[in-house]
Coordinates of C-alpha atoms and ligand atoms in Angstrom, one line a residue:
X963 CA 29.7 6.9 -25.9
X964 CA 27.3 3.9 -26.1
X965 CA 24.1 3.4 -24.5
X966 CA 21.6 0.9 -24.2
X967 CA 18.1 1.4 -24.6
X968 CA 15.5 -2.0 -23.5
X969 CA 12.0 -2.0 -24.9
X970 CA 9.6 -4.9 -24.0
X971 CA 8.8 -7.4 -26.8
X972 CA 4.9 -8.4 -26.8
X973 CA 5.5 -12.1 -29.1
X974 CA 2.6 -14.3 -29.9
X975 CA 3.0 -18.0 -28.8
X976 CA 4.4 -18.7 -32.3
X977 CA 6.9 -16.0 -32.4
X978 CA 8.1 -17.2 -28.5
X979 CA 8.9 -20.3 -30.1
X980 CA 10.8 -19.1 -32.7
X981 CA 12.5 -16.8 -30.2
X982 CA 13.0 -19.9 -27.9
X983 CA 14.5 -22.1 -31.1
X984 CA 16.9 -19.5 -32.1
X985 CA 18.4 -18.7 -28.2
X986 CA 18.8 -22.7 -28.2
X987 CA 20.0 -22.9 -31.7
X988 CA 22.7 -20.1 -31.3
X989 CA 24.2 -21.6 -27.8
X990 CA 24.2 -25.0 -29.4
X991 CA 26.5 -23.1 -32.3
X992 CA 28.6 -21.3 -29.5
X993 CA 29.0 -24.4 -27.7
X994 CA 30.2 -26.7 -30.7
X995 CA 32.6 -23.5 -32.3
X996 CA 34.2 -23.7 -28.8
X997 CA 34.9 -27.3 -28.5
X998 CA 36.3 -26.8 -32.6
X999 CA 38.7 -24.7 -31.3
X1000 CA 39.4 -26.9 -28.3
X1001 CA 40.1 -29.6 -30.6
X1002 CA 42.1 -28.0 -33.3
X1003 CA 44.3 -27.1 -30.3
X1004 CA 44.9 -29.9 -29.0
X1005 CA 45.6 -31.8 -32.8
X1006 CA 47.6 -28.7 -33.9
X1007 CA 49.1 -26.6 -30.8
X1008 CA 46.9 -23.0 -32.9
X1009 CA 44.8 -21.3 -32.7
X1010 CA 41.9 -21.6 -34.8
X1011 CA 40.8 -18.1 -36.6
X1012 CA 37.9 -17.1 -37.0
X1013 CA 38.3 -16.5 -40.5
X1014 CA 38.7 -20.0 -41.2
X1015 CA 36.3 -21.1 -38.5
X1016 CA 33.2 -19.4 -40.8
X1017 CA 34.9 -20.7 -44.0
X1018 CA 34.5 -24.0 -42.8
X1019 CA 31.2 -23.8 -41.2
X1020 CA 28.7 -26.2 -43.0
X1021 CA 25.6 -23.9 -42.7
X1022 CA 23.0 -27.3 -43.3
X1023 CA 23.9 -27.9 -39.7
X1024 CA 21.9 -25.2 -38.3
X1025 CA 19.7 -24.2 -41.8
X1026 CA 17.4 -22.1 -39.3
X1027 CA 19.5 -19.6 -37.6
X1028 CA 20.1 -16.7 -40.3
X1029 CA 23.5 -16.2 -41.5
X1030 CA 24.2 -12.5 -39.4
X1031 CA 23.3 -14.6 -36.0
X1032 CA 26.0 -17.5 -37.0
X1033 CA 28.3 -14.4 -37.5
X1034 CA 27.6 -12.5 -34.7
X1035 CA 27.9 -15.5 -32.1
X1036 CA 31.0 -16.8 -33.8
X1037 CA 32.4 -13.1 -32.6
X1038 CA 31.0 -13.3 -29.7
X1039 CA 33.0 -16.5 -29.1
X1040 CA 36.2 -15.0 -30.4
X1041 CA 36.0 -11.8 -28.5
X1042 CA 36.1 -13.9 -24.9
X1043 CA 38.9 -15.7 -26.3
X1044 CA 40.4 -12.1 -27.0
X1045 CA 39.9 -11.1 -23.6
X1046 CA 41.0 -14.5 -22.5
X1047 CA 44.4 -13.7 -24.3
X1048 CA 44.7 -10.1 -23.3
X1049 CA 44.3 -11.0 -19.5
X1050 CA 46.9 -13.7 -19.9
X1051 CA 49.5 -11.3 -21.3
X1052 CA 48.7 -8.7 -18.6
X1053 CA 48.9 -11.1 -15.9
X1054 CA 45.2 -10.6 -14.7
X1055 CA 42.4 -13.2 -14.5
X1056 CA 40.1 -13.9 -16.7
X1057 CA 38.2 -16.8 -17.5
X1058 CA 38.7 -19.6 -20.1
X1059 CA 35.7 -19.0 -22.1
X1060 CA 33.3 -21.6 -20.6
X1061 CA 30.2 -24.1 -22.6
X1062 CA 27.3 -22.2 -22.1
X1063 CA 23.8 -23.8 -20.8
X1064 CA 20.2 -23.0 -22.1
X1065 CA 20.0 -20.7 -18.6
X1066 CA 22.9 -18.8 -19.5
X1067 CA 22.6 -18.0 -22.2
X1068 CA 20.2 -15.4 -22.8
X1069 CA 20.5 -13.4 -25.9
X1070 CA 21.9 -12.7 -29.4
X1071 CA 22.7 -9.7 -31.1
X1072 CA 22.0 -8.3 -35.0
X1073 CA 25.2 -7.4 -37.1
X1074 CA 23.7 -3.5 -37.6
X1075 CA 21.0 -1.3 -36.8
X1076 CA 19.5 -1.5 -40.3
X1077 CA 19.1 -5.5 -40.3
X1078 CA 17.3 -5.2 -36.8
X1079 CA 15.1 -2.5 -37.5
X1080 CA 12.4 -1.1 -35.4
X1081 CA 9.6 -0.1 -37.6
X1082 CA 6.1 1.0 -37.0
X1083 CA 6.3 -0.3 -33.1
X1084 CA 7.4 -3.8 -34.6
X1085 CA 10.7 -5.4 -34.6
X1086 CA 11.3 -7.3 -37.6
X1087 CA 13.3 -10.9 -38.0
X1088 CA 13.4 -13.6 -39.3
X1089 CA 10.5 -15.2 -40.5
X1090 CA 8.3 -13.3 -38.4
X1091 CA 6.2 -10.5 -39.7
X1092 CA 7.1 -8.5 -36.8
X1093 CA 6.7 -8.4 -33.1
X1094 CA 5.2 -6.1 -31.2
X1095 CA 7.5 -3.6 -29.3
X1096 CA 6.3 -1.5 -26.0
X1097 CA 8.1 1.5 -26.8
X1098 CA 7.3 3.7 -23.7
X1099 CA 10.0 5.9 -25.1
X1100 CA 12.2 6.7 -28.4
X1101 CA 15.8 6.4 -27.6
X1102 CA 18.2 9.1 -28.4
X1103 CA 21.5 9.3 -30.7
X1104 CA 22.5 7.0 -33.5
X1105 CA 21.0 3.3 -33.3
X1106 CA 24.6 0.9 -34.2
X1107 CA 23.0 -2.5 -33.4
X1108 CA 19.8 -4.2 -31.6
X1109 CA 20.4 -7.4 -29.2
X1110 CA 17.8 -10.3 -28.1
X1111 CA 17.8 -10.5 -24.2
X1112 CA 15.6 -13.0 -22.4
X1113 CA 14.6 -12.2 -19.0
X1114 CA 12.6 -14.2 -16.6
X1115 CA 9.7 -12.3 -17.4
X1116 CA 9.7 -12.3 -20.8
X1117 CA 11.8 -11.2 -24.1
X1118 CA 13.5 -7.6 -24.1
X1119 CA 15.1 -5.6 -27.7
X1120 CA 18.0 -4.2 -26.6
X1121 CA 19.0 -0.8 -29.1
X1122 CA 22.8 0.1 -28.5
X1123 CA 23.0 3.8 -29.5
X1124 CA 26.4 5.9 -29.8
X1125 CA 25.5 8.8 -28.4
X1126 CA 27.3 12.0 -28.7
X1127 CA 27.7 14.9 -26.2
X1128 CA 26.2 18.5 -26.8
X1129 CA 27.0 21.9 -25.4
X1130 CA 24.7 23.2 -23.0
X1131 CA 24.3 26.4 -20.8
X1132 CA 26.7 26.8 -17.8
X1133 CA 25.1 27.0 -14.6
X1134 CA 28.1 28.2 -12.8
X1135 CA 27.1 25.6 -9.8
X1136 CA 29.5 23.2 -8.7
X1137 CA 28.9 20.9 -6.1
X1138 CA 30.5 17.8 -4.0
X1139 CA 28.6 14.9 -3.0
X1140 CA 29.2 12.6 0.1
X1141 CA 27.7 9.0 0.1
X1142 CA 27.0 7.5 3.7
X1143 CA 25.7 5.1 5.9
X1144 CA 23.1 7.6 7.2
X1145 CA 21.6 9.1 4.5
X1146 CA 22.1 8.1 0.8
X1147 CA 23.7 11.4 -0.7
X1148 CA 24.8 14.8 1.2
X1149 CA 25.9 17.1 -1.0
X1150 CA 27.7 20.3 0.0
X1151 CA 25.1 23.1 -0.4
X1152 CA 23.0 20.9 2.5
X1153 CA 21.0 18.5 1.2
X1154 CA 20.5 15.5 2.6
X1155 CA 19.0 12.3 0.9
X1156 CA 17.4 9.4 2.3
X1157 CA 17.2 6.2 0.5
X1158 CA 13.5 5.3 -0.4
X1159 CA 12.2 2.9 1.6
X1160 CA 11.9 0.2 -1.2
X1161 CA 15.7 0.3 -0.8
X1162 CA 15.3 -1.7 2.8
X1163 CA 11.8 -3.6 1.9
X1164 CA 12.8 -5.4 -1.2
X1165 CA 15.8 -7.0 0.8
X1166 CA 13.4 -8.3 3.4
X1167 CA 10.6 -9.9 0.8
X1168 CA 13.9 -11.2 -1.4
X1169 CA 15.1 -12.9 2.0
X1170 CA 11.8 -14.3 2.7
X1171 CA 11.8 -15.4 -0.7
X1172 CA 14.9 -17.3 -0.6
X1173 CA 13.9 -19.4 2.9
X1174 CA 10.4 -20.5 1.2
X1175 CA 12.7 -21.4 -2.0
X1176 CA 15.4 -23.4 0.3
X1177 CA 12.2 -25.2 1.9
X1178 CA 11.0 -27.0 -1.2
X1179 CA 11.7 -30.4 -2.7
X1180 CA 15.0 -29.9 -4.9
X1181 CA 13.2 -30.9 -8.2
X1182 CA 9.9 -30.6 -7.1
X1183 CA 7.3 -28.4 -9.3
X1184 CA 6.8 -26.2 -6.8
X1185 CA 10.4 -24.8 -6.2
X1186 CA 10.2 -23.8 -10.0
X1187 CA 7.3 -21.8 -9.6
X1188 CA 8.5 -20.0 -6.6
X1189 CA 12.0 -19.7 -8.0
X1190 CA 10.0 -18.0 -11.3
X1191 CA 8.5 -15.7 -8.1
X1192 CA 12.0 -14.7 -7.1
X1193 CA 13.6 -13.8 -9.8
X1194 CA 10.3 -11.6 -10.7
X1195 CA 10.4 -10.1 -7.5
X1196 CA 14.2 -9.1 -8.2
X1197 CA 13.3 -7.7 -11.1
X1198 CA 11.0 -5.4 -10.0
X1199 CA 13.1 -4.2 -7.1
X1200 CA 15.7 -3.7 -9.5
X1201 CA 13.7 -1.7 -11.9
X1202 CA 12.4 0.4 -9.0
X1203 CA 16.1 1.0 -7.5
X1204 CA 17.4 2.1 -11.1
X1205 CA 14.4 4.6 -11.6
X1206 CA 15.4 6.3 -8.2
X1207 CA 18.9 6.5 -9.1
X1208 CA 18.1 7.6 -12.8
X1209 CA 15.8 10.5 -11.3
X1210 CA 18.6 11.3 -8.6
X1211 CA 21.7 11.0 -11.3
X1212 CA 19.7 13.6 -13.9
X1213 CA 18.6 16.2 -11.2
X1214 CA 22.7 16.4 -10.1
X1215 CA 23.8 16.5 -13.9
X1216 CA 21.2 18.8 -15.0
X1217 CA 22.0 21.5 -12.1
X1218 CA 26.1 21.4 -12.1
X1219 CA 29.0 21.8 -14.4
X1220 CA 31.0 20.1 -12.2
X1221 CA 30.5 17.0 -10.2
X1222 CA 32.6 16.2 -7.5
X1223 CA 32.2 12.7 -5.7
X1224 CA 34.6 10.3 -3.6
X1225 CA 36.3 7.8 -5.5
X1226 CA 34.6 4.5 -4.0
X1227 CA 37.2 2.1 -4.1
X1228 CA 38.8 3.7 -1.4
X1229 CA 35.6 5.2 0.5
X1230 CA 34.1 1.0 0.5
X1231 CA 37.9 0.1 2.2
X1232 CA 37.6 2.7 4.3
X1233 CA 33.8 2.0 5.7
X1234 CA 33.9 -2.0 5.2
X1235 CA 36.1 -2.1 8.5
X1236 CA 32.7 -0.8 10.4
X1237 CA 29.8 -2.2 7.9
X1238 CA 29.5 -3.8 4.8
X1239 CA 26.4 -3.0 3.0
X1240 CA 26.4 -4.8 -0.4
X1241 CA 23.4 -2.9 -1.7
X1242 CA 24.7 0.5 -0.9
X1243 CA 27.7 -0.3 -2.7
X1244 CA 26.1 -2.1 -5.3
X1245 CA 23.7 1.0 -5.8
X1246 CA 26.4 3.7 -5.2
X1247 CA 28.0 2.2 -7.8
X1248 CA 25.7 2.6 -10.2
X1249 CA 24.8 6.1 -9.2
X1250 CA 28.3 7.3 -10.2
X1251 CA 28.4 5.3 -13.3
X1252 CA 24.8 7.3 -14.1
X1253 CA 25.9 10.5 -13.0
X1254 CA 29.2 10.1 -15.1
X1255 CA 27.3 9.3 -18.5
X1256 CA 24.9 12.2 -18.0
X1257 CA 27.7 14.8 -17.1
X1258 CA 29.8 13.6 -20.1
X1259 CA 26.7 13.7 -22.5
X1260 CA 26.2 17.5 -21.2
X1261 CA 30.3 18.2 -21.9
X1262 CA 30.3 18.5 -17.9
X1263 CA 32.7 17.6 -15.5
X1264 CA 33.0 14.8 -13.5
X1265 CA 35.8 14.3 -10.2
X1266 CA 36.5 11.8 -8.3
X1267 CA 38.7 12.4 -5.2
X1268 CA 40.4 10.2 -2.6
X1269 CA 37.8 10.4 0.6
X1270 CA 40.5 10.2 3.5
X1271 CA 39.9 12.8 6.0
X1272 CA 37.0 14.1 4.3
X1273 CA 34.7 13.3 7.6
X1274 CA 36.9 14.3 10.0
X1275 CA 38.5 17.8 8.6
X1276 CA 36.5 20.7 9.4
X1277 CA 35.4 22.2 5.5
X1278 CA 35.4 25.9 7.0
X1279 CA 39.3 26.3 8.2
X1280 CA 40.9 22.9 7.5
X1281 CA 41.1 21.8 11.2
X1282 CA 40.9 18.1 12.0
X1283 CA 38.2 17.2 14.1
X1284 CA 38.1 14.0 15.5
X1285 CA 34.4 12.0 15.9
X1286 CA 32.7 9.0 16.4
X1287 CA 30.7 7.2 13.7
X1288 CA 27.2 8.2 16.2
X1289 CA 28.6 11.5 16.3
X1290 CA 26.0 13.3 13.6
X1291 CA 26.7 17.5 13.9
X1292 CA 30.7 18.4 13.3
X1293 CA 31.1 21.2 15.8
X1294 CA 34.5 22.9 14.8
X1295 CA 36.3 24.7 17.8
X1296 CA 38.7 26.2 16.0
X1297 CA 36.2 28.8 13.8
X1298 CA 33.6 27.4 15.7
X1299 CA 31.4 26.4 12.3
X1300 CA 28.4 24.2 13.4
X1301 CA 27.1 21.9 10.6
X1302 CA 25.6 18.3 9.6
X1303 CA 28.4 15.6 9.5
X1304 CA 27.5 14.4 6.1
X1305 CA 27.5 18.1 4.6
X1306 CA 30.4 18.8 5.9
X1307 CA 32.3 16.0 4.4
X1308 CA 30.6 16.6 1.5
X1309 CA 31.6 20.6 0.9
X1310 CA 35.3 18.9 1.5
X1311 CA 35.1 16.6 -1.2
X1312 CA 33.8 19.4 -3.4
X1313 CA 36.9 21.4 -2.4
X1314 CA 39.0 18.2 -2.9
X1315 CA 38.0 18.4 -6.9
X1316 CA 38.5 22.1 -6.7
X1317 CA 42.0 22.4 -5.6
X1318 CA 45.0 21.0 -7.1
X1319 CA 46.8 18.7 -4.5
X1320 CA 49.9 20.2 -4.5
X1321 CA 48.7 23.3 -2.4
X1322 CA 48.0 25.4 -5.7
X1323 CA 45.2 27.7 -5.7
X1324 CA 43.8 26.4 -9.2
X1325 CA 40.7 25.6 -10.1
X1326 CA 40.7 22.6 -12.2
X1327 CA 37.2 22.2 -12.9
X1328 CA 37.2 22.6 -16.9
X1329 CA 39.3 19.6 -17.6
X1330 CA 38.4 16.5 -18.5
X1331 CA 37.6 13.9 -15.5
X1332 CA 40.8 11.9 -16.8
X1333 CA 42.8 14.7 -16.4
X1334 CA 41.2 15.9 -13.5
X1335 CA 41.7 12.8 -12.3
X1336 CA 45.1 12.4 -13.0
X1337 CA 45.9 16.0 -11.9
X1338 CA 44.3 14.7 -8.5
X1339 CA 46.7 11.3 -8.2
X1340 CA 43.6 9.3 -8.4
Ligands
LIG1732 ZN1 36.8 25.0 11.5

């Protein structure tokens, strides 16, 4: 499994430069390679390779960019074509890959770890003698590669790390979470989460953002620096939003070999008839995704289930109760249990991931989440 660790890059004004010349030279080289290809298309009906793409590249043309960038952006180029080509054959759509501009395009990568080397809080390339790195923390697992980003608030090292999964003690807890409108998380032993309120604030200030940015002059000096504002601002709330969900994600891995949520595809059909709210989903979304890696890097298990009926069946004796949205305390009166809406569809998800749908008493918890899954129908 691969993950990505970001450290900030502290450059001098003569290393931003550098920086600067290399993102510019490196799109220029993606730019022309694509319209090569184009070309040789249209002269010869093939497909140019990229073997005799780099065999033909006439390195005075760029003599700054070192030679591992020119390779790694000419596989960058032939990997979207790849993809372009794989979603043609299996009918789905996927873009022609596209000229990129000097906005777009934001970073480059190094072939291996070794030539992109972090060393003594510097990051060492070419023709620097390295630039500072804020390391606030060492990342974990094997180091394959190390990637360039530009953000608007400055230059980023990327460290892409295989990480691989270790045994740890079983806790013998297992537990179901339900994702609502109401509170963020309720998971079946009874907790209930609120989203922070930085969740709800950071929309407002991005909003009034936007208007003042709408207001100025199209290509006036002052829409730059208030669209330099923006983007900050988004960072920031970003940032703050994925530290939340980080803390959230680790506390739920840490305490439970298994991991039962709703499969969200269906619950965001299923709710986007009353509501849509985009940044719930959006941060949902990347709660599972979270909660998945750190379960699989703990060899734990992860479920997803199909949500329908979850709200409404009572998780005591299987009745179906029938409620309104406002309706907060599921009052069952066949067994008469009295609980908290969201905890209740909660402890039914977790017996969702539990039970094989067939009606069989087996506990399934112990496989992996694609065979759980597929055990499940999902
Ligand atoms: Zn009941």
């Amino acid at each position: 499994m691969n993950k990505i660790f970001e450290y900030k890059l502290r450059p001098n004004k003569k290393q931003v430069k550098l920086l600067d010349s290399l993102l510019w030279e490196t799109k220029c080289l993606y730019n022309n390679a694509l319209q090569e290809l184009i070309d040789y298309y249209e002269k010869t009906g093939k497909y140019l390779n990229r073997f005799t793409q780099d065999k033909n590249y006439n390195k005075q043309i760029y003599p700054n960019i070192p030679a591992q960038f020119v390779d790694t952006t000419l596989d960058r180029l032939h990997r979207s074509f790849a993809n372009f080509f794989r979603g043609l054959k299996q009918g789905k759509k996927i873009g022609f890959p596209r000229f990129q501009s000097y906005k777009r395009w934001s970073s480059f990568a190094f072939r291996d770890y070794t030539q992109g080397k972090i060393k003594d809080g510097k990051w060492y390339i070419s023709k620097t003698n390295g630039i500072k790195v804020i390391q606030h923390r060492d990342f974990l697992g094997t180091p394959k590669l190390t990637r360039l980003v530009k953000r608007a608030d400055g230059y980023y090292i990327q460290v892409i790390c295989e990480i691989k999964s270790v045994k740890v003690k079983k806790t013998d807890k297992q537990i179901g979470l339900d994702l609502g409108l109401r509170y963020f998380i309720a998971d079946s032993s009874g907790n209930k989460i609120e989203a922070p309120k930085f969740f709800r604030k950071a929309q407002y200030k991005l909003a009034r953002n936007q208007r003042q940015l709408s207001k100025k002059q199209k290509e006036g000096k002052n829409r730059n620096k208030v669209r330099q504002i923006v983007v900050k601002n988004h960072l920031t709330i970003q940032r703050q939003r994925r530290g939340w969900l980080h803390k959230l994600s680790h506390k739920y891995a840490n305490e439970n070999d298994v991991v039962v949520v709703e499969n969200l595809n269906v619950a965001g059909m299923v709710r986007n008839r009353y509501l849509s709210l985009s940044i719930s989903d959006a941060s949902w979304a990347t709660f599972l995704s979270m909660l998945e890696y750190k379960l699989q890097i703990l060899s734990r298990t992860f479920i997803k289930v199909n949500p329908v009926y979850t709200s409404q069946k009572c998780s005591q004796c299987g009745a179906i109760v029938q409620k309104s949205l406002s309706q907060r305390t599921h009052y069952c009166p066949e067994c008469l249990y009295i609980g908290d809406r969201d905890v209740n569809a909660a402890k039914n998800i977790l017996k969702l991931g539990q039970v094989l749908p067939f009606g069989e008493d087996t506990a399934i918890a112990g496989l992996t989440t694609q065979e759980a899954n597929r055990s499940l129908g999902v």
